[in-house]
Coordinates of C-alpha atoms in Angstrom, one line a residue:
W809 CA -86.8 139.9 55.3
A810 CA -90.2 138.8 55.1
G811 CA -90.2 138.7 51.3
W812 CA -87.1 136.7 51.3
E813 CA -88.7 133.7 52.7
A814 CA -91.5 133.7 50.1
E815 CA -89.1 133.4 47.2
P816 CA -87.9 129.9 46.3
P817 CA -84.3 129.3 46.6
L818 CA -82.4 129.7 43.4
E819 CA -81.4 126.5 41.6
H820 CA -77.8 126.5 40.9
A821 CA -75.5 123.7 39.7
C822 CA -73.3 122.2 42.5
I823 CA -70.7 119.7 41.4
W824 CA -70.6 118.2 44.8
R825 CA -74.3 117.6 44.9
D826 CA -74.2 116.0 41.4
Q827 CA -71.4 113.7 42.5
L828 CA -73.4 112.8 45.7
H829 CA -76.5 111.9 43.6
A830 CA -74.4 109.8 41.2
R831 CA -72.8 108.0 44.1
E832 CA -76.2 107.5 45.7
R833 CA -77.6 105.9 42.5
Q834 CA -74.5 103.7 42.2
L835 CA -75.0 102.6 45.8
D836 CA -78.7 101.9 45.2
R837 CA -77.8 99.7 42.1
A838 CA -75.1 97.9 44.2
I839 CA -77.6 97.3 47.0
V840 CA -80.1 95.8 44.5
R841 CA -77.4 93.6 43.0
L842 CA -76.3 92.6 46.5
S843 CA -79.9 91.7 47.4
Q844 CA -80.2 89.6 44.2
M845 CA -76.9 87.8 44.9
N846 CA -78.0 87.3 48.6
A847 CA -81.3 85.8 47.4
A848 CA -79.4 83.5 44.9
L849 CA -77.0 82.5 47.7
V850 CA -79.9 81.6 50.0
L851 CA -81.5 79.5 47.2
A852 CA -78.2 77.8 46.5
Q853 CA -77.8 77.0 50.2
L854 CA -81.3 75.6 50.4
S855 CA -80.6 73.5 47.3
L856 CA -77.4 72.3 48.8
T857 CA -79.1 71.4 52.1
E858 CA -81.8 69.5 50.2
M859 CA -79.1 67.7 48.1
R860 CA -77.2 66.8 51.2
E861 CA -80.3 65.3 52.8
V862 CA -81.0 63.3 49.6
R863 CA -77.4 62.1 49.5
V864 CA -77.6 61.0 53.2
A865 CA -80.8 59.2 52.5
L866 CA -79.4 57.5 49.4
E867 CA -76.2 56.5 51.3
A868 CA -78.4 54.9 54.0
E869 CA -80.5 53.1 51.4
Y870 CA -77.3 51.9 49.6
R871 CA -75.9 50.6 52.9
D872 CA -79.2 48.8 53.6
A873 CA -79.2 47.3 50.1
E874 CA -75.6 46.2 50.5
Q875 CA -76.3 44.5 53.8
S876 CA -79.3 42.8 52.4
L877 CA -77.2 41.6 49.4
H878 CA -74.6 40.2 51.7
R879 CA -77.2 38.5 53.9
R880 CA -78.8 37.0 50.7
R881 CA -75.4 35.8 49.4
R882 CA -74.6 34.1 52.7
R883 CA -78.1 32.5 52.7
S884 CA -77.6 31.5 49.1
G885 CA -74.2 29.9 49.9
A886 CA -75.7 28.1 52.9
L887 CA -78.6 26.8 50.7
A888 CA -76.2 25.7 48.0
R889 CA -74.1 23.8 50.5
E890 CA -77.2 22.2 51.9
C891 CA -78.3 21.2 48.4
D892 CA -74.9 19.7 47.6
G893 CA -75.1 17.7 50.9
L894 CA -78.6 16.5 50.0
R895 CA -77.5 15.6 46.5
Q896 CA -74.6 13.6 47.9
L897 CA -76.9 12.0 50.4
G898 CA -79.3 11.2 47.6
C899 CA -76.5 9.6 45.6
E900 CA -75.3 7.6 48.5
L901 CA -78.9 6.4 49.3
Q902 CA -79.4 5.5 45.6
E903 CA -76.2 3.5 45.6
Q904 CA -77.2 1.7 48.9
M905 CA -80.6 0.9 47.5
E906 CA -79.1 -0.5 44.3
E907 CA -76.6 -2.5 46.2
R908 CA -79.4 -3.9 48.4
L909 CA -81.6 -4.7 45.4
L910 CA -78.6 -6.4 43.7
R911 CA -77.8 -8.4 46.8
N912 CA -81.4 -9.5 47.3
E913 CA -81.7 -10.4 43.6
R914 CA -78.4 -12.4 43.8
R915 CA -79.7 -14.1 46.9
R916 CA -83.0 -14.9 45.2
L917 CA -81.1 -16.3 42.2
D918 CA -78.8 -18.3 44.3
Q919 CA -81.8 -19.8 46.1
H920 CA -83.6 -20.4 42.8
A921 CA -80.5 -22.0 41.4
A922 CA -80.1 -24.2 44.5
A923 CA -83.8 -25.2 44.4
A924 CA -83.5 -26.0 40.6
G925 CA -80.6 -28.3 41.3
G926 CA -77.9 -26.1 39.8
C927 CA -79.2 -26.2 36.3
G928 CA -78.3 -23.1 34.3
G929 CA -81.5 -21.5 33.4
G930 CA -81.9 -18.7 30.9
G931 CA -83.1 -15.4 31.9
G932 CA -84.0 -14.2 28.5
N933 CA -80.7 -12.5 27.6
G934 CA -79.2 -15.4 25.7
G935 CA -76.2 -15.7 28.1
G936 CA -77.8 -17.8 30.7
A937 CA -77.8 -15.0 33.3
P938 CA -81.0 -13.5 34.5
T939 CA -81.5 -9.8 33.8
L940 CA -82.0 -7.4 36.7
W941 CA -83.5 -4.0 36.5
V942 CA -82.2 -1.7 39.1
G943 CA -83.3 1.9 38.8
S944 CA -82.8 2.7 35.2
S945 CA -79.7 0.5 34.8
V946 CA -79.7 -3.1 33.6
H947 CA -77.4 -5.4 35.5
L948 CA -76.5 -9.0 34.6
A949 CA -76.1 -11.2 37.7
R950 CA -74.6 -14.6 37.8
S951 CA -74.7 -16.7 40.9
S952 CA -70.9 -17.2 40.8
Q953 CA -70.0 -13.6 39.8
H954 CA -70.8 -10.5 41.8
T955 CA -70.8 -7.2 40.0
R956 CA -71.3 -3.8 41.4
A957 CA -73.9 -1.4 40.0
P958 CA -72.5 1.6 38.3
R959 CA -72.5 4.9 40.2
R960 CA -74.9 7.6 39.3
T961 CA -73.9 11.2 39.2
M962 CA -76.3 14.0 39.5

Protein backbone atom coordinates (compact mmCIF):
# COMPACT_ATOMS: atom_id res chain seq x y z
CA TRP A 1 0.00 0.00 0.00
CA ALA A 2 2.88 2.27 0.02
CA GLY A 3 2.53 2.99 -3.70
CA TRP A 4 -1.09 3.72 -3.38
CA GLU A 5 -0.46 6.89 -1.42
CA ALA A 6 1.94 8.29 -3.99
CA GLU A 7 -0.58 8.24 -6.75
CA PRO A 8 -2.97 11.21 -6.96
CA PRO A 9 -6.58 10.36 -6.54
CA LEU A 10 -8.43 9.94 -9.76
CA GLU A 11 -10.56 12.82 -10.91
CA HIS A 12 -14.02 11.73 -11.59
CA ALA A 13 -17.23 13.63 -12.19
CA CYS A 14 -19.55 13.78 -9.21
CA ILE A 15 -22.91 15.39 -9.80
CA TRP A 16 -23.38 16.16 -6.13
CA ARG A 17 -20.06 17.96 -5.95
CA ASP A 18 -20.91 20.03 -9.05
CA GLN A 19 -24.25 20.95 -7.54
CA LEU A 20 -22.52 21.91 -4.30
CA HIS A 21 -20.06 24.18 -6.13
CA ALA A 22 -22.91 25.78 -8.11
CA ARG A 23 -24.85 26.46 -4.92
CA GLU A 24 -21.70 27.84 -3.27
CA ARG A 25 -21.17 30.30 -6.17
CA GLN A 26 -24.84 31.33 -5.96
CA LEU A 27 -24.47 31.83 -2.21
CA ASP A 28 -21.33 33.96 -2.74
CA ARG A 29 -23.16 36.14 -5.30
CA ALA A 30 -26.13 36.46 -2.92
CA ILE A 31 -23.78 37.47 -0.07
CA VAL A 32 -22.14 40.12 -2.30
CA ARG A 33 -25.55 41.50 -3.31
CA LEU A 34 -26.70 41.43 0.31
CA SER A 35 -23.54 43.31 1.38
CA GLN A 36 -24.15 45.90 -1.35
CA MET A 37 -27.78 46.28 -0.32
CA ASN A 38 -26.76 46.55 3.34
CA ALA A 39 -24.23 49.28 2.48
CA ALA A 40 -26.92 51.12 0.48
CA LEU A 41 -29.34 50.75 3.39
CA VAL A 42 -26.77 52.17 5.83
CA LEU A 43 -26.17 55.13 3.49
CA ALA A 44 -29.93 55.69 3.15
CA GLN A 45 -30.33 55.60 6.93
CA LEU A 46 -27.49 58.11 7.36
CA SER A 47 -29.06 60.33 4.72
CA LEU A 48 -32.46 60.09 6.41
CA THR A 49 -30.91 60.92 9.78
CA GLU A 50 -29.19 63.95 8.27
CA MET A 51 -32.41 65.05 6.56
CA ARG A 52 -34.32 64.63 9.81
CA GLU A 53 -31.78 66.84 11.61
CA VAL A 54 -32.03 69.46 8.86
CA ARG A 55 -35.85 69.32 9.03
CA VAL A 56 -35.81 69.77 12.81
CA ALA A 57 -33.43 72.72 12.47
CA LEU A 58 -35.58 74.28 9.74
CA GLU A 59 -38.74 73.82 11.81
CA ALA A 60 -37.08 75.52 14.78
CA GLU A 61 -35.90 78.35 12.53
CA TYR A 62 -39.40 78.67 11.06
CA ARG A 63 -40.96 78.82 14.54
CA ASP A 64 -38.48 81.50 15.56
CA ALA A 65 -39.20 83.48 12.41
CA GLU A 66 -42.95 83.17 12.97
CA GLN A 67 -42.64 84.34 16.58
CA SER A 68 -40.46 87.25 15.47
CA LEU A 69 -43.03 88.14 12.80
CA HIS A 70 -45.87 88.10 15.34
CA ARG A 71 -43.84 90.24 17.75
CA ARG A 72 -43.07 92.73 14.97
CA ARG A 73 -46.70 92.83 13.86
CA ARG A 74 -47.84 93.53 17.43
CA ARG A 75 -45.15 96.22 17.74
CA SER A 76 -46.17 97.68 14.38
CA GLY A 77 -49.82 97.78 15.47
CA ALA A 78 -48.88 99.47 18.74
CA LEU A 79 -46.77 102.03 16.88
CA ALA A 80 -49.59 102.65 14.38
CA ARG A 81 -52.04 103.22 17.24
CA GLU A 82 -49.55 105.54 18.91
CA CYS A 83 -49.07 107.44 15.63
CA ASP A 84 -52.84 107.76 15.21
CA GLY A 85 -53.12 109.10 18.74
CA LEU A 86 -50.32 111.58 18.11
CA ARG A 87 -51.90 112.70 14.83
CA GLN A 88 -55.21 113.21 16.61
CA LEU A 89 -53.49 115.12 19.39
CA GLY A 90 -51.67 117.21 16.78
CA CYS A 91 -54.96 118.04 15.07
CA GLU A 92 -56.56 118.96 18.37
CA LEU A 93 -53.60 121.15 19.32
CA GLN A 94 -53.67 122.80 15.89
CA GLU A 95 -57.39 123.54 16.30
CA GLN A 96 -56.84 124.92 19.79
CA MET A 97 -54.00 127.10 18.54
CA GLU A 98 -56.08 128.41 15.65
CA GLU A 99 -59.00 129.11 17.98
CA ARG A 100 -56.71 130.99 20.39
CA LEU A 101 -55.17 132.99 17.59
CA LEU A 102 -58.60 133.81 16.24
CA ARG A 103 -59.86 134.84 19.70
CA ASN A 104 -56.79 136.98 20.29
CA GLU A 105 -57.14 138.61 16.87
CA ARG A 106 -60.84 139.28 17.47
CA ARG A 107 -60.04 140.74 20.87
CA ARG A 108 -57.35 142.92 19.30
CA LEU A 109 -59.77 144.02 16.57
CA ASP A 110 -62.49 144.76 19.12
CA GLN A 111 -60.02 146.80 21.13
CA HIS A 112 -58.83 148.56 17.98
CA ALA A 113 -62.41 149.26 16.90
CA ALA A 114 -63.27 150.55 20.38
CA ALA A 115 -60.18 152.76 20.39
CA ALA A 116 -60.99 154.06 16.89
CA GLY A 117 -64.43 155.03 18.01
CA GLY A 118 -66.35 152.37 16.17
CA CYS A 119 -65.40 153.55 12.67
CA GLY A 120 -65.36 150.74 10.13
CA GLY A 121 -61.81 150.57 8.93
CA GLY A 122 -60.66 148.54 5.99
CA GLY A 123 -58.37 145.66 6.35
CA GLY A 124 -57.34 145.52 2.73
CA ASN A 125 -59.91 142.97 1.58
CA GLY A 126 -62.48 145.43 0.30
CA GLY A 127 -65.21 144.25 2.68
CA GLY A 128 -64.20 146.28 5.66
CA ALA A 129 -63.13 143.26 7.65
CA PRO A 130 -59.47 142.74 8.50
CA THR A 131 -57.83 139.63 7.10
CA LEU A 132 -56.30 137.17 9.56
CA TRP A 133 -53.70 134.60 8.66
CA VAL A 134 -54.01 131.49 10.83
CA GLY A 135 -51.71 128.70 9.85
CA SER A 136 -52.20 128.39 6.10
CA SER A 137 -55.89 129.40 6.16
CA VAL A 138 -57.19 132.91 5.65
CA HIS A 139 -60.02 133.93 7.97
CA LEU A 140 -62.11 137.05 7.84
CA ALA A 141 -63.03 138.38 11.25
CA ARG A 142 -65.62 140.97 12.04
CA SER A 143 -66.04 142.37 15.48
CA SER A 144 -69.75 141.52 15.46
CA GLN A 145 -69.46 138.09 13.77
CA HIS A 146 -67.45 135.18 15.19
CA THR A 147 -66.45 132.48 12.76
CA ARG A 148 -64.73 129.23 13.53
CA ALA A 149 -61.57 128.21 11.74
CA PRO A 150 -61.98 125.23 9.43
CA ARG A 151 -60.71 121.92 10.74
CA ARG A 152 -57.61 120.42 9.25
CA THR A 153 -57.30 116.77 8.55
CA MET A 154 -54.04 114.95 8.27
